[in-house]
PDB file of C-alpha atoms in Angstrom:
ATOM      1  CA  UNK Q   1      94.703 132.323  92.385  1.00 58.00           C
ATOM      2  CA  UNK Q   2      98.088 131.957  94.101  1.00 80.00           C
ATOM      3  CA  UNK Q   3      99.894 135.106  93.044  1.00 84.00           C
ATOM      4  CA  UNK Q   4     103.126 136.026  94.803  1.00 91.00           C
ATOM      5  CA  UNK Q   5     105.225 139.150  94.348  1.00 93.00           C
ATOM      6  CA  UNK Q   6     108.722 140.075  95.445  1.00 95.00           C
ATOM      7  CA  UNK Q   7     109.960 143.605  94.969  1.00 96.00           C
ATOM      8  CA  UNK Q   8     113.432 143.773  93.441  1.00 96.00           C
ATOM      9  CA  UNK Q   9     113.742 147.519  92.864  1.00 96.00           C
ATOM     10  CA  UNK Q  10     111.695 150.600  93.626  1.00 95.00           C
ATOM     11  CA  UNK Q  11     112.180 154.232  92.632  1.00 94.00           C
ATOM     12  CA  UNK Q  12     109.968 157.072  91.368  1.00 92.00           C
ATOM     13  CA  UNK Q  13     110.962 156.078  87.829  1.00 93.00           C
ATOM     14  CA  UNK Q  14     110.417 152.322  87.861  1.00 96.00           C
ATOM     15  CA  UNK Q  15     109.464 149.517  90.233  1.00 96.00           C
ATOM     16  CA  UNK Q  16     110.467 145.940  89.390  1.00 97.00           C
ATOM     17  CA  UNK Q  17     108.789 142.850  90.820  1.00 97.00           C
ATOM     18  CA  UNK Q  18     109.241 139.126  90.491  1.00 97.00           C
ATOM     19  CA  UNK Q  19     105.692 137.830  89.926  1.00 96.00           C
ATOM     20  CA  UNK Q  20     104.835 134.144  90.208  1.00 95.00           C
ATOM     21  CA  UNK Q  21     101.366 132.764  89.657  1.00 94.00           C
ATOM     22  CA  UNK Q  22     100.329 129.242  90.622  1.00 92.00           C
ATOM     23  CA  UNK Q  23      96.608 129.060  89.746  1.00 90.00           C
ATOM     24  CA  UNK Q  24      94.221 126.741  91.503  1.00 87.00           C
ATOM     25  CA  UNK Q  25      92.127 126.493  88.353  1.00 88.00           C
ATOM     26  CA  UNK Q  26      92.473 127.168  84.628  1.00 88.00           C
ATOM     27  CA  UNK Q  27      89.262 129.207  84.638  1.00 88.00           C
ATOM     28  CA  UNK Q  28      89.296 132.938  83.963  1.00 88.00           C
ATOM     29  CA  UNK Q  29      90.179 135.157  86.916  1.00 86.00           C
ATOM     30  CA  UNK Q  30      87.971 137.882  88.295  1.00 88.00           C
ATOM     31  CA  UNK Q  31      88.212 141.239  86.550  1.00 90.00           C
ATOM     32  CA  UNK Q  32      91.153 143.328  87.707  1.00 90.00           C
ATOM     33  CA  UNK Q  33      92.882 146.626  86.926  1.00 88.00           C
ATOM     34  CA  UNK Q  34      96.343 148.069  87.501  1.00 87.00           C
ATOM     35  CA  UNK Q  35      96.811 151.483  89.078  1.00 87.00           C
ATOM     36  CA  UNK Q  36      99.967 152.017  87.006  1.00 87.00           C
ATOM     37  CA  UNK Q  37     101.090 151.050  83.513  1.00 90.00           C
ATOM     38  CA  UNK Q  38     102.977 147.758  83.950  1.00 93.00           C
ATOM     39  CA  UNK Q  39     105.235 146.048  81.419  1.00 95.00           C
ATOM     40  CA  UNK Q  40     104.993 142.263  81.881  1.00 96.00           C
ATOM     41  CA  UNK Q  41     107.787 140.029  80.563  1.00 97.00           C
ATOM     42  CA  UNK Q  42     107.166 136.288  81.055  1.00 96.00           C
ATOM     43  CA  UNK Q  43     110.215 134.200  81.970  1.00 96.00           C
ATOM     44  CA  UNK Q  44     108.445 130.854  82.222  1.00 95.00           C
ATOM     45  CA  UNK Q  45     105.032 129.549  81.289  1.00 94.00           C
ATOM     46  CA  UNK Q  46     102.208 131.482  79.669  1.00 94.00           C
ATOM     47  CA  UNK Q  47      98.831 133.020  80.372  1.00 94.00           C
ATOM     48  CA  UNK Q  48      95.921 134.273  78.299  1.00 94.00           C
ATOM     49  CA  UNK Q  49      94.968 137.935  78.576  1.00 94.00           C
ATOM     50  CA  UNK Q  50      91.285 138.774  78.105  1.00 93.00           C
ATOM     51  CA  UNK Q  51      90.602 142.483  77.491  1.00 90.00           C
ATOM     52  CA  UNK Q  52      88.409 144.644  75.255  1.00 85.00           C
ATOM     53  CA  UNK Q  53      86.466 141.603  74.059  1.00 86.00           C
ATOM     54  CA  UNK Q  54      89.624 139.908  72.773  1.00 87.00           C
ATOM     55  CA  UNK Q  55      92.099 137.377  74.060  1.00 89.00           C
ATOM     56  CA  UNK Q  56      95.824 137.050  73.459  1.00 92.00           C
ATOM     57  CA  UNK Q  57      98.531 134.660  74.556  1.00 94.00           C
ATOM     58  CA  UNK Q  58     101.333 136.171  76.648  1.00 95.00           C
ATOM     59  CA  UNK Q  59     104.365 133.879  76.764  1.00 95.00           C
ATOM     60  CA  UNK Q  60     108.137 134.114  76.503  1.00 95.00           C
ATOM     61  CA  UNK Q  61     107.734 135.112  72.844  1.00 92.00           C
ATOM     62  CA  UNK Q  62     105.601 138.125  73.677  1.00 93.00           C
ATOM     63  CA  UNK Q  63     105.217 140.959  76.180  1.00 93.00           C
ATOM     64  CA  UNK Q  64     102.218 142.937  77.307  1.00 92.00           C
ATOM     65  CA  UNK Q  65     101.554 146.182  79.107  1.00 87.00           C
ATOM     66  CA  UNK Q  66      98.703 146.318  81.572  1.00 90.00           C
ATOM     67  CA  UNK Q  67      97.356 149.801  80.886  1.00 87.00           C
ATOM     68  CA  UNK Q  68      96.399 151.605  84.071  1.00 87.00           C
ATOM     69  CA  UNK Q  69      92.658 151.378  84.664  1.00 87.00           C
ATOM     70  CA  UNK Q  70      92.037 148.943  81.797  1.00 88.00           C
ATOM     71  CA  UNK Q  71      89.831 146.036  82.950  1.00 92.00           C
ATOM     72  CA  UNK Q  72      91.237 142.601  82.193  1.00 93.00           C
ATOM     73  CA  UNK Q  73      90.951 138.965  83.100  1.00 94.00           C
ATOM     74  CA  UNK Q  74      93.623 136.295  83.016  1.00 94.00           C
ATOM     75  CA  UNK Q  75      93.428 132.542  82.481  1.00 94.00           C
ATOM     76  CA  UNK Q  76      96.143 129.911  82.389  1.00 92.00           C
ATOM     77  CA  UNK Q  77      96.970 127.030  80.082  1.00 90.00           C
ATOM     78  CA  UNK Q  78      98.677 124.906  82.710  1.00 88.00           C
ATOM     79  CA  UNK Q  79      98.290 124.524  86.452  1.00 88.00           C
ATOM     80  CA  UNK Q  80     102.036 125.189  86.727  1.00 90.00           C
ATOM     81  CA  UNK Q  81     101.302 128.864  86.089  1.00 92.00           C
ATOM     82  CA  UNK Q  82     103.928 131.364  85.082  1.00 95.00           C
ATOM     83  CA  UNK Q  83     106.867 133.464  86.296  1.00 96.00           C
ATOM     84  CA  UNK Q  84     107.057 137.045  85.052  1.00 97.00           C
ATOM     85  CA  UNK Q  85     109.108 140.183  85.528  1.00 97.00           C
ATOM     86  CA  UNK Q  86     106.780 143.154  86.039  1.00 97.00           C
ATOM     87  CA  UNK Q  87     108.063 146.694  85.538  1.00 97.00           C
ATOM     88  CA  UNK Q  88     105.824 149.582  86.618  1.00 95.00           C
ATOM     89  CA  UNK Q  89     106.924 152.905  85.103  1.00 93.00           C
ATOM     90  CA  UNK Q  90     106.018 156.509  85.805  1.00 90.00           C
ATOM     91  CA  UNK Q  91     103.306 157.967  83.564  1.00 87.00           C
ATOM     92  CA  UNK Q  92     105.738 160.512  82.142  1.00 88.00           C
ATOM     93  CA  UNK Q  93     108.236 157.873  81.105  1.00 90.00           C
ATOM     94  CA  UNK Q  94     105.545 155.725  79.469  1.00 88.00           C
ATOM     95  CA  UNK Q  95     104.241 158.721  77.523  1.00 85.00           C
ATOM     96  CA  UNK Q  96     107.741 159.566  76.302  1.00 87.00           C
ATOM     97  CA  UNK Q  97     108.381 155.963  75.256  1.00 86.00           C
ATOM     98  CA  UNK Q  98     105.107 155.831  73.334  1.00 81.00           C
ATOM     99  CA  UNK Q  99     105.832 159.143  71.591  1.00 82.00           C
ATOM    100  CA  UNK Q 100     109.381 158.093  70.787  1.00 81.00           C
ATOM    101  CA  UNK Q 101     108.141 154.903  69.115  1.00 77.00           C
ATOM    102  CA  UNK Q 102     105.433 156.763  67.192  1.00 78.00           C
ATOM    103  CA  UNK Q 103     102.691 154.794  68.912  1.00 72.00           C
ATOM    104  CA  UNK Q 104      99.262 156.369  68.637  1.00 61.00           C
ATOM    105  CA  UNK Q 105      97.990 156.137  72.191  1.00 55.00           C
ATOM    106  CA  UNK Q 106      94.322 156.463  73.075  1.00 54.00           C
ATOM    107  CA  UNK Q 107      94.616 159.753  74.980  1.00 52.00           C
ATOM    108  CA  UNK Q 108      90.953 159.849  75.945  1.00 45.00           C
ATOM    109  CA  UNK Q 109      91.203 156.518  77.731  1.00 50.00           C
ATOM    110  CA  UNK Q 110      94.868 157.053  78.656  1.00 62.00           C
ATOM    111  CA  UNK Q 111      95.959 153.763  77.146  1.00 69.00           C
ATOM    112  CA  UNK Q 112      99.484 154.113  75.739  1.00 70.00           C
ATOM    113  CA  UNK Q 113      99.656 150.466  74.745  1.00 77.00           C
ATOM    114  CA  UNK Q 114      97.200 149.980  71.842  1.00 75.00           C
ATOM    115  CA  UNK Q 115      97.813 146.253  71.244  1.00 79.00           C
ATOM    116  CA  UNK Q 116      97.233 143.445  73.710  1.00 85.00           C
ATOM    117  CA  UNK Q 117     100.719 142.028  73.129  1.00 90.00           C
ATOM    118  CA  UNK Q 118     103.908 142.791  71.230  1.00 91.00           C
ATOM    119  CA  UNK Q 119     106.467 140.294  69.886  1.00 92.00           C
ATOM    120  CA  UNK Q 120     109.840 140.008  71.569  1.00 92.00           C
ATOM    121  CA  UNK Q 121     112.788 139.906  69.215  1.00 92.00           C
ATOM    122  CA  UNK Q 122     115.761 137.720  70.156  1.00 94.00           C
ATOM    123  CA  UNK Q 123     117.746 140.616  71.624  1.00 94.00           C
ATOM    124  CA  UNK Q 124     114.874 141.781  73.836  1.00 95.00           C
ATOM    125  CA  UNK Q 125     113.946 138.230  74.857  1.00 95.00           C
ATOM    126  CA  UNK Q 126     117.479 137.465  76.029  1.00 95.00           C
ATOM    127  CA  UNK Q 127     117.959 140.864  77.649  1.00 95.00           C
ATOM    128  CA  UNK Q 128     114.805 140.390  79.704  1.00 96.00           C
ATOM    129  CA  UNK Q 129     116.024 137.031  81.030  1.00 95.00           C
ATOM    130  CA  UNK Q 130     119.483 138.426  81.858  1.00 95.00           C
ATOM    131  CA  UNK Q 131     117.942 141.536  83.419  1.00 96.00           C
ATOM    132  CA  UNK Q 132     116.016 139.436  85.917  1.00 95.00           C
ATOM    133  CA  UNK Q 133     118.938 137.081  86.632  1.00 93.00           C
ATOM    134  CA  UNK Q 134     121.259 139.993  87.391  1.00 93.00           C
ATOM    135  CA  UNK Q 135     118.674 141.858  89.454  1.00 94.00           C
ATOM    136  CA  UNK Q 136     117.767 138.713  91.372  1.00 91.00           C
ATOM    137  CA  UNK Q 137     121.336 138.177  92.535  1.00 88.00           C
ATOM    138  CA  UNK Q 138     121.520 141.772  93.860  1.00 87.00           C
ATOM    139  CA  UNK Q 139     124.278 144.345  93.824  1.00 79.00           C
ATOM    140  CA  UNK Q 140     123.219 146.318  90.746  1.00 86.00           C
ATOM    141  CA  UNK Q 141     123.111 150.097  91.167  1.00 92.00           C
ATOM    142  CA  UNK Q 142     119.851 152.009  90.804  1.00 93.00           C
ATOM    143  CA  UNK Q 143     121.217 153.673  87.668  1.00 94.00           C
ATOM    144  CA  UNK Q 144     122.019 150.316  86.050  1.00 94.00           C
ATOM    145  CA  UNK Q 145     118.607 148.858  86.864  1.00 96.00           C
ATOM    146  CA  UNK Q 146     116.698 151.893  85.609  1.00 96.00           C
ATOM    147  CA  UNK Q 147     118.724 152.255  82.432  1.00 96.00           C
ATOM    148  CA  UNK Q 148     118.230 148.608  81.508  1.00 96.00           C
ATOM    149  CA  UNK Q 149     114.541 148.731  82.415  1.00 96.00           C
ATOM    150  CA  UNK Q 150     113.974 151.755  80.192  1.00 95.00           C
ATOM    151  CA  UNK Q 151     115.871 150.049  77.366  1.00 95.00           C
ATOM    152  CA  UNK Q 152     113.525 147.052  77.604  1.00 96.00           C
ATOM    153  CA  UNK Q 153     110.518 149.390  77.554  1.00 94.00           C
ATOM    154  CA  UNK Q 154     111.882 151.153  74.479  1.00 92.00           C
ATOM    155  CA  UNK Q 155     112.367 147.873  72.639  1.00 93.00           C
ATOM    156  CA  UNK Q 156     108.876 146.645  73.463  1.00 92.00           C
ATOM    157  CA  UNK Q 157     107.312 149.905  72.309  1.00 89.00           C
ATOM    158  CA  UNK Q 158     109.337 149.679  69.097  1.00 88.00           C
ATOM    159  CA  UNK Q 159     107.564 146.385  68.378  1.00 86.00           C
ATOM    160  CA  UNK Q 160     104.056 147.742  68.994  1.00 79.00           C
ATOM    161  CA  UNK Q 161     103.450 149.344  65.579  1.00 58.00           C
ATOM    162  CA  UNK Q 162     103.959 145.998  63.849  1.00 55.00           C
ATOM    163  CA  UNK Q 163     101.524 144.282  66.198  1.00 53.00           C
ATOM    164  CA  UNK Q 164      98.977 147.114  66.112  1.00 52.00           C
ATOM    165  CA  UNK Q 165      99.137 147.511  62.336  1.00 47.00           C
ATOM    166  CA  UNK Q 166      98.573 143.800  61.848  1.00 49.00           C
ATOM    167  CA  UNK Q 167      95.309 144.094  63.768  1.00 47.00           C
ATOM    168  CA  UNK Q 168      94.218 147.360  62.180  1.00 44.00           C
ATOM    169  CA  UNK Q 169      94.518 145.854  58.695  1.00 43.00           C
ATOM    170  CA  UNK Q 170      91.299 143.983  59.514  1.00 46.00           C
ATOM    171  CA  UNK Q 171      88.994 145.927  61.856  1.00 45.00           C
ATOM    172  CA  UNK Q 172      87.093 142.748  62.665  1.00 49.00           C
ATOM    173  CA  UNK Q 173      90.250 140.732  63.438  1.00 42.00           C
ATOM    174  CA  UNK Q 174      89.441 140.503  67.138  1.00 41.00           C
ATOM    175  CA  UNK Q 175      86.081 138.813  66.373  1.00 46.00           C
ATOM    176  CA  UNK Q 176      87.007 136.836  63.295  1.00 77.00           C
ATOM    177  CA  UNK Q 177      87.160 133.074  63.020  1.00 79.00           C
ATOM    178  CA  UNK Q 178      90.628 133.391  61.511  1.00 83.00           C
ATOM    179  CA  UNK Q 179      92.119 135.171  64.485  1.00 85.00           C
ATOM    180  CA  UNK Q 180      90.321 132.865  66.898  1.00 89.00           C
ATOM    181  CA  UNK Q 181      91.971 129.868  65.225  1.00 93.00           C
ATOM    182  CA  UNK Q 182      95.440 131.449  65.293  1.00 93.00           C
ATOM    183  CA  UNK Q 183      95.162 132.364  68.967  1.00 93.00           C
ATOM    184  CA  UNK Q 184      93.873 128.875  69.790  1.00 95.00           C
ATOM    185  CA  UNK Q 185      96.977 127.493  68.088  1.00 96.00           C
ATOM    186  CA  UNK Q 186      99.210 129.777  70.165  1.00 95.00           C
ATOM    187  CA  UNK Q 187      97.519 128.548  73.329  1.00 95.00           C
ATOM    188  CA  UNK Q 188      97.949 124.916  72.269  1.00 96.00           C
ATOM    189  CA  UNK Q 189     101.652 125.395  71.475  1.00 96.00           C
ATOM    190  CA  UNK Q 190     102.382 127.369  74.650  1.00 95.00           C
ATOM    191  CA  UNK Q 191     100.864 124.555  76.717  1.00 93.00           C
ATOM    192  CA  UNK Q 192     103.180 121.893  75.204  1.00 94.00           C
ATOM    193  CA  UNK Q 193     106.287 123.545  73.702  1.00 95.00           C
ATOM    194  CA  UNK Q 194     108.630 120.671  74.624  1.00 94.00           C
ATOM    195  CA  UNK Q 195     106.584 117.858  73.103  1.00 93.00           C
ATOM    196  CA  UNK Q 196     107.286 116.623  69.575  1.00 92.00           C
ATOM    197  CA  UNK Q 197     103.819 116.856  68.037  1.00 95.00           C
ATOM    198  CA  UNK Q 198     103.002 117.186  64.329  1.00 96.00           C
ATOM    199  CA  UNK Q 199     101.290 119.896  62.300  1.00 97.00           C
ATOM    200  CA  UNK Q 200      98.408 117.472  61.810  1.00 96.00           C
ATOM    201  CA  UNK Q 201      98.011 117.090  65.585  1.00 96.00           C
ATOM    202  CA  UNK Q 202      97.839 120.849  66.054  1.00 97.00           C
ATOM    203  CA  UNK Q 203      95.495 121.509  63.122  1.00 97.00           C
ATOM    204  CA  UNK Q 204      93.103 118.774  64.219  1.00 96.00           C
ATOM    205  CA  UNK Q 205      92.932 120.071  67.783  1.00 96.00           C
ATOM    206  CA  UNK Q 206      92.165 123.670  66.751  1.00 96.00           C
ATOM    207  CA  UNK Q 207      89.683 122.632  64.061  1.00 95.00           C
ATOM    208  CA  UNK Q 208      91.573 123.728  60.975  1.00 95.00           C
ATOM    209  CA  UNK Q 209      93.302 122.248  57.972  1.00 95.00           C
ATOM    210  CA  UNK Q 210      97.126 122.236  58.099  1.00 96.00           C
ATOM    211  CA  UNK Q 211      97.387 124.492  55.012  1.00 96.00           C
ATOM    212  CA  UNK Q 212      94.882 127.025  56.335  1.00 94.00           C
ATOM    213  CA  UNK Q 213      96.439 127.039  59.806  1.00 96.00           C
ATOM    214  CA  UNK Q 214      99.937 127.764  58.511  1.00 96.00           C
ATOM    215  CA  UNK Q 215      98.659 130.856  56.705  1.00 94.00           C
ATOM    216  CA  UNK Q 216      96.531 132.109  59.601  1.00 93.00           C
ATOM    217  CA  UNK Q 217      99.253 131.574  62.177  1.00 94.00           C
ATOM    218  CA  UNK Q 218     101.880 133.477  60.249  1.00 93.00           C
ATOM    219  CA  UNK Q 219      99.494 136.353  59.545  1.00 89.00           C
ATOM    220  CA  UNK Q 220      98.656 136.660  63.253  1.00 86.00           C
ATOM    221  CA  UNK Q 221     102.063 136.128  64.867  1.00 87.00           C
ATOM    222  CA  UNK Q 222     104.547 137.059  62.148  1.00 87.00           C
ATOM    223  CA  UNK Q 223     106.343 133.717  62.503  1.00 92.00           C
ATOM    224  CA  UNK Q 224     105.942 130.129  61.394  1.00 96.00           C
ATOM    225  CA  UNK Q 225     104.655 127.511  63.818  1.00 97.00           C
ATOM    226  CA  UNK Q 226     108.091 125.881  63.905  1.00 96.00           C
ATOM    227  CA  UNK Q 227     109.772 129.195  64.701  1.00 96.00           C
ATOM    228  CA  UNK Q 228     107.253 129.980  67.416  1.00 96.00           C
ATOM    229  CA  UNK Q 229     107.788 126.667  69.206  1.00 96.00           C
ATOM    230  CA  UNK Q 230     111.549 126.941  68.773  1.00 97.00           C
ATOM    231  CA  UNK Q 231     111.552 130.405  70.361  1.00 96.00           C
ATOM    232  CA  UNK Q 232     109.623 129.088  73.373  1.00 96.00           C
ATOM    233  CA  UNK Q 233     112.127 126.262  73.787  1.00 97.00           C
ATOM    234  CA  UNK Q 234     115.116 128.575  73.495  1.00 97.00           C
ATOM    235  CA  UNK Q 235     113.688 131.052  76.005  1.00 96.00           C
ATOM    236  CA  UNK Q 236     113.292 128.160  78.443  1.00 96.00           C
ATOM    237  CA  UNK Q 237     116.874 127.146  77.735  1.00 96.00           C
ATOM    238  CA  UNK Q 238     118.193 130.661  78.419  1.00 96.00           C
ATOM    239  CA  UNK Q 239     116.324 130.809  81.727  1.00 95.00           C
ATOM    240  CA  UNK Q 240     117.613 127.392  82.810  1.00 95.00           C
ATOM    241  CA  UNK Q 241     121.201 128.309  81.938  1.00 95.00           C
ATOM    242  CA  UNK Q 242     121.000 131.592  83.832  1.00 94.00           C
ATOM    243  CA  UNK Q 243     119.666 129.660  86.832  1.00 91.00           C
ATOM    244  CA  UNK Q 244     122.792 127.510  86.822  1.00 90.00           C
ATOM    245  CA  UNK Q 245     122.012 124.479  84.619  1.00 90.00           C
ATOM    246  CA  UNK Q 246     125.304 122.630  84.088  1.00 86.00           C
ATOM    247  CA  UNK Q 247     124.463 119.751  81.753  1.00 93.00           C
ATOM    248  CA  UNK Q 248     123.547 121.250  78.393  1.00 94.00           C
ATOM    249  CA  UNK Q 249     123.042 117.853  76.759  1.00 95.00           C
ATOM    250  CA  UNK Q 250     120.385 116.836  79.282  1.00 96.00           C
ATOM    251  CA  UNK Q 251     118.807 120.277  78.974  1.00 95.00           C
ATOM    252  CA  UNK Q 252     118.672 119.982  75.178  1.00 95.00           C
ATOM    253  CA  UNK Q 253     116.937 116.604  75.319  1.00 95.00           C
ATOM    254  CA  UNK Q 254     114.510 117.738  78.029  1.00 95.00           C
ATOM    255  CA  UNK Q 255     113.462 120.675  75.870  1.00 95.00           C
ATOM    256  CA  UNK Q 256     112.776 118.489  72.840  1.00 94.00           C
ATOM    257  CA  UNK Q 257     115.957 118.957  70.808  1.00 94.00           C
ATOM    258  CA  UNK Q 258     117.339 115.917  69.037  1.00 92.00           C
ATOM    259  CA  UNK Q 259     120.927 116.475  70.171  1.00 94.00           C
ATOM    260  CA  UNK Q 260     123.337 118.836  71.893  1.00 94.00           C
ATOM    261  CA  UNK Q 261     124.593 120.111  68.519  1.00 95.00           C
ATOM    262  CA  UNK Q 262     121.054 120.775  67.268  1.00 95.00           C
ATOM    263  CA  UNK Q 263     120.362 122.779  70.420  1.00 96.00           C
ATOM    264  CA  UNK Q 264     123.638 124.724  70.215  1.00 96.00           C
ATOM    265  CA  UNK Q 265     123.097 125.643  66.564  1.00 97.00           C
ATOM    266  CA  UNK Q 266     119.541 126.824  67.201  1.00 96.00           C
ATOM    267  CA  UNK Q 267     120.593 128.801  70.285  1.00 96.00           C
ATOM    268  CA  UNK Q 268     123.406 130.530  68.409  1.00 96.00           C
ATOM    269  CA  UNK Q 269     121.110 131.442  65.500  1.00 96.00           C
ATOM    270  CA  UNK Q 270     118.520 132.907  67.866  1.00 95.00           C
ATOM    271  CA  UNK Q 271     120.722 134.747  70.349  1.00 95.00           C
ATOM    272  CA  UNK Q 272     124.031 135.228  68.561  1.00 94.00           C
ATOM    273  CA  UNK Q 273     126.029 133.257  71.138  1.00 94.00           C
ATOM    274  CA  UNK Q 274     126.610 129.675  72.196  1.00 94.00           C
ATOM    275  CA  UNK Q 275     124.813 128.314  75.266  1.00 94.00           C
ATOM    276  CA  UNK Q 276     128.194 127.856  76.948  1.00 90.00           C
ATOM    277  CA  UNK Q 277     128.823 131.611  76.692  1.00 92.00           C
ATOM    278  CA  UNK Q 278     125.573 132.380  78.489  1.00 92.00           C
ATOM    279  CA  UNK Q 279     126.354 129.635  81.026  1.00 81.00           C
ATOM    280  CA  UNK Q 280     129.430 131.550  82.169  1.00 79.00           C
ATOM    281  CA  UNK Q 281     127.153 134.505  82.938  1.00 69.00           C
ATOM    282  CA  UNK Q 282     124.692 132.201  84.695  1.00 54.00           C
ATOM    283  CA  UNK Q 283     127.404 130.577  86.775  1.00 53.00           C
ATOM    284  CA  UNK Q 284     128.489 133.937  88.149  1.00 54.00           C
ATOM    285  CA  UNK Q 285     124.878 134.781  89.024  1.00 48.00           C
ATOM    286  CA  UNK Q 286     124.239 131.386  90.606  1.00 49.00           C
ATOM    287  CA  UNK Q 287     127.166 131.691  92.973  1.00 44.00           C
ATOM    288  CA  UNK Q 288     125.655 134.911  94.339  1.00 46.00           C
ATOM    289  CA  UNK Q 289     122.057 133.755  94.801  1.00 48.00           C
ATOM    290  CA  UNK Q 290     120.093 131.057  96.662  1.00 44.00           C
ATOM    291  CA  UNK Q 291     120.330 127.604  95.092  1.00 41.00           C
ATOM    292  CA  UNK Q 292     116.613 127.009  94.706  1.00 43.00           C
ATOM    293  CA  UNK Q 293     114.404 129.341  92.675  1.00 44.00           C
ATOM    294  CA  UNK Q 294     111.347 128.815  94.869  1.00 41.00           C
ATOM    295  CA  UNK Q 295     108.569 131.006  96.184  1.00 37.00           C
ATOM    296  CA  UNK Q 296     110.405 131.480  99.487  1.00 41.00           C
ATOM    297  CA  UNK Q 297     110.400 135.133 100.438  1.00 45.00           C
ATOM    298  CA  UNK Q 298     107.632 136.003  98.005  1.00 45.00           C
ATOM    299  CA  UNK Q 299     104.658 137.990  99.220  1.00 45.00           C
ATOM    300  CA  UNK Q 300     101.211 136.596  98.314  1.00 41.00           C
ATOM    301  CA  UNK Q 301      98.822 138.984  96.569  1.00 42.00           C
ATOM    302  CA  UNK Q 302      95.197 138.597  97.533  1.00 34.00           C
TER     303      UNK Q 302
END
């Protein structure tokens, strides 16, 4: 697996890395563990996390924490891989964040993150994209980076009880046919968020009826299928704008929106601002960073 990392910030409190994976195959990776608790925020693409006999989709709608010492495998939905921001925090800070959010950590196994993933609300999703864009251009003070990193951690932990409670309502959820179908639908959507497919296409490919799938998907993710795809498209739009995209009409059409106005309305409803407002932020960042967002300067992980 072609995994590259570039360190953007390092301190005793938090280390931040730009992680980019370009897999050679879509097969599951070898088992791996992290030595520290790491918050992973995807900026582009998606991957499937396999841990504790379950699997979960991690995309721009959701975050995960790799618990230190917890075995896991990763597989991808597309050979294009993913780009993520990885934040490794001190044990003390993680424990305080978990306690502050009222999350019941598994103290025996030292796993403060009880769910495989947690949903990202619109504020957290946009903040994570802006956080990386600002850090990538350089110049931010250590205090600013750490304060914003801790704020992202707090918001992700605040979303854990909803995710964990949804699973605990059915102890067999991780092995049930219902959850398997919902996760398969997430994988299918994450692999083709910019295509204009129908509910019938999706239901047929995951082996479910449209009516049954709508119910299962909402119970598992907390959103409708339309909302889920829309959030993936809008996260991609925010990233492109922060990277300096100038033509919003072309961007809207490339992402599957019917028009510039449709895109603008959806963006404003999701993030509370027009795309042009975020573009002004992105333009400032683009002037201070390299033109091409490539893997140049990244360090391969083997």
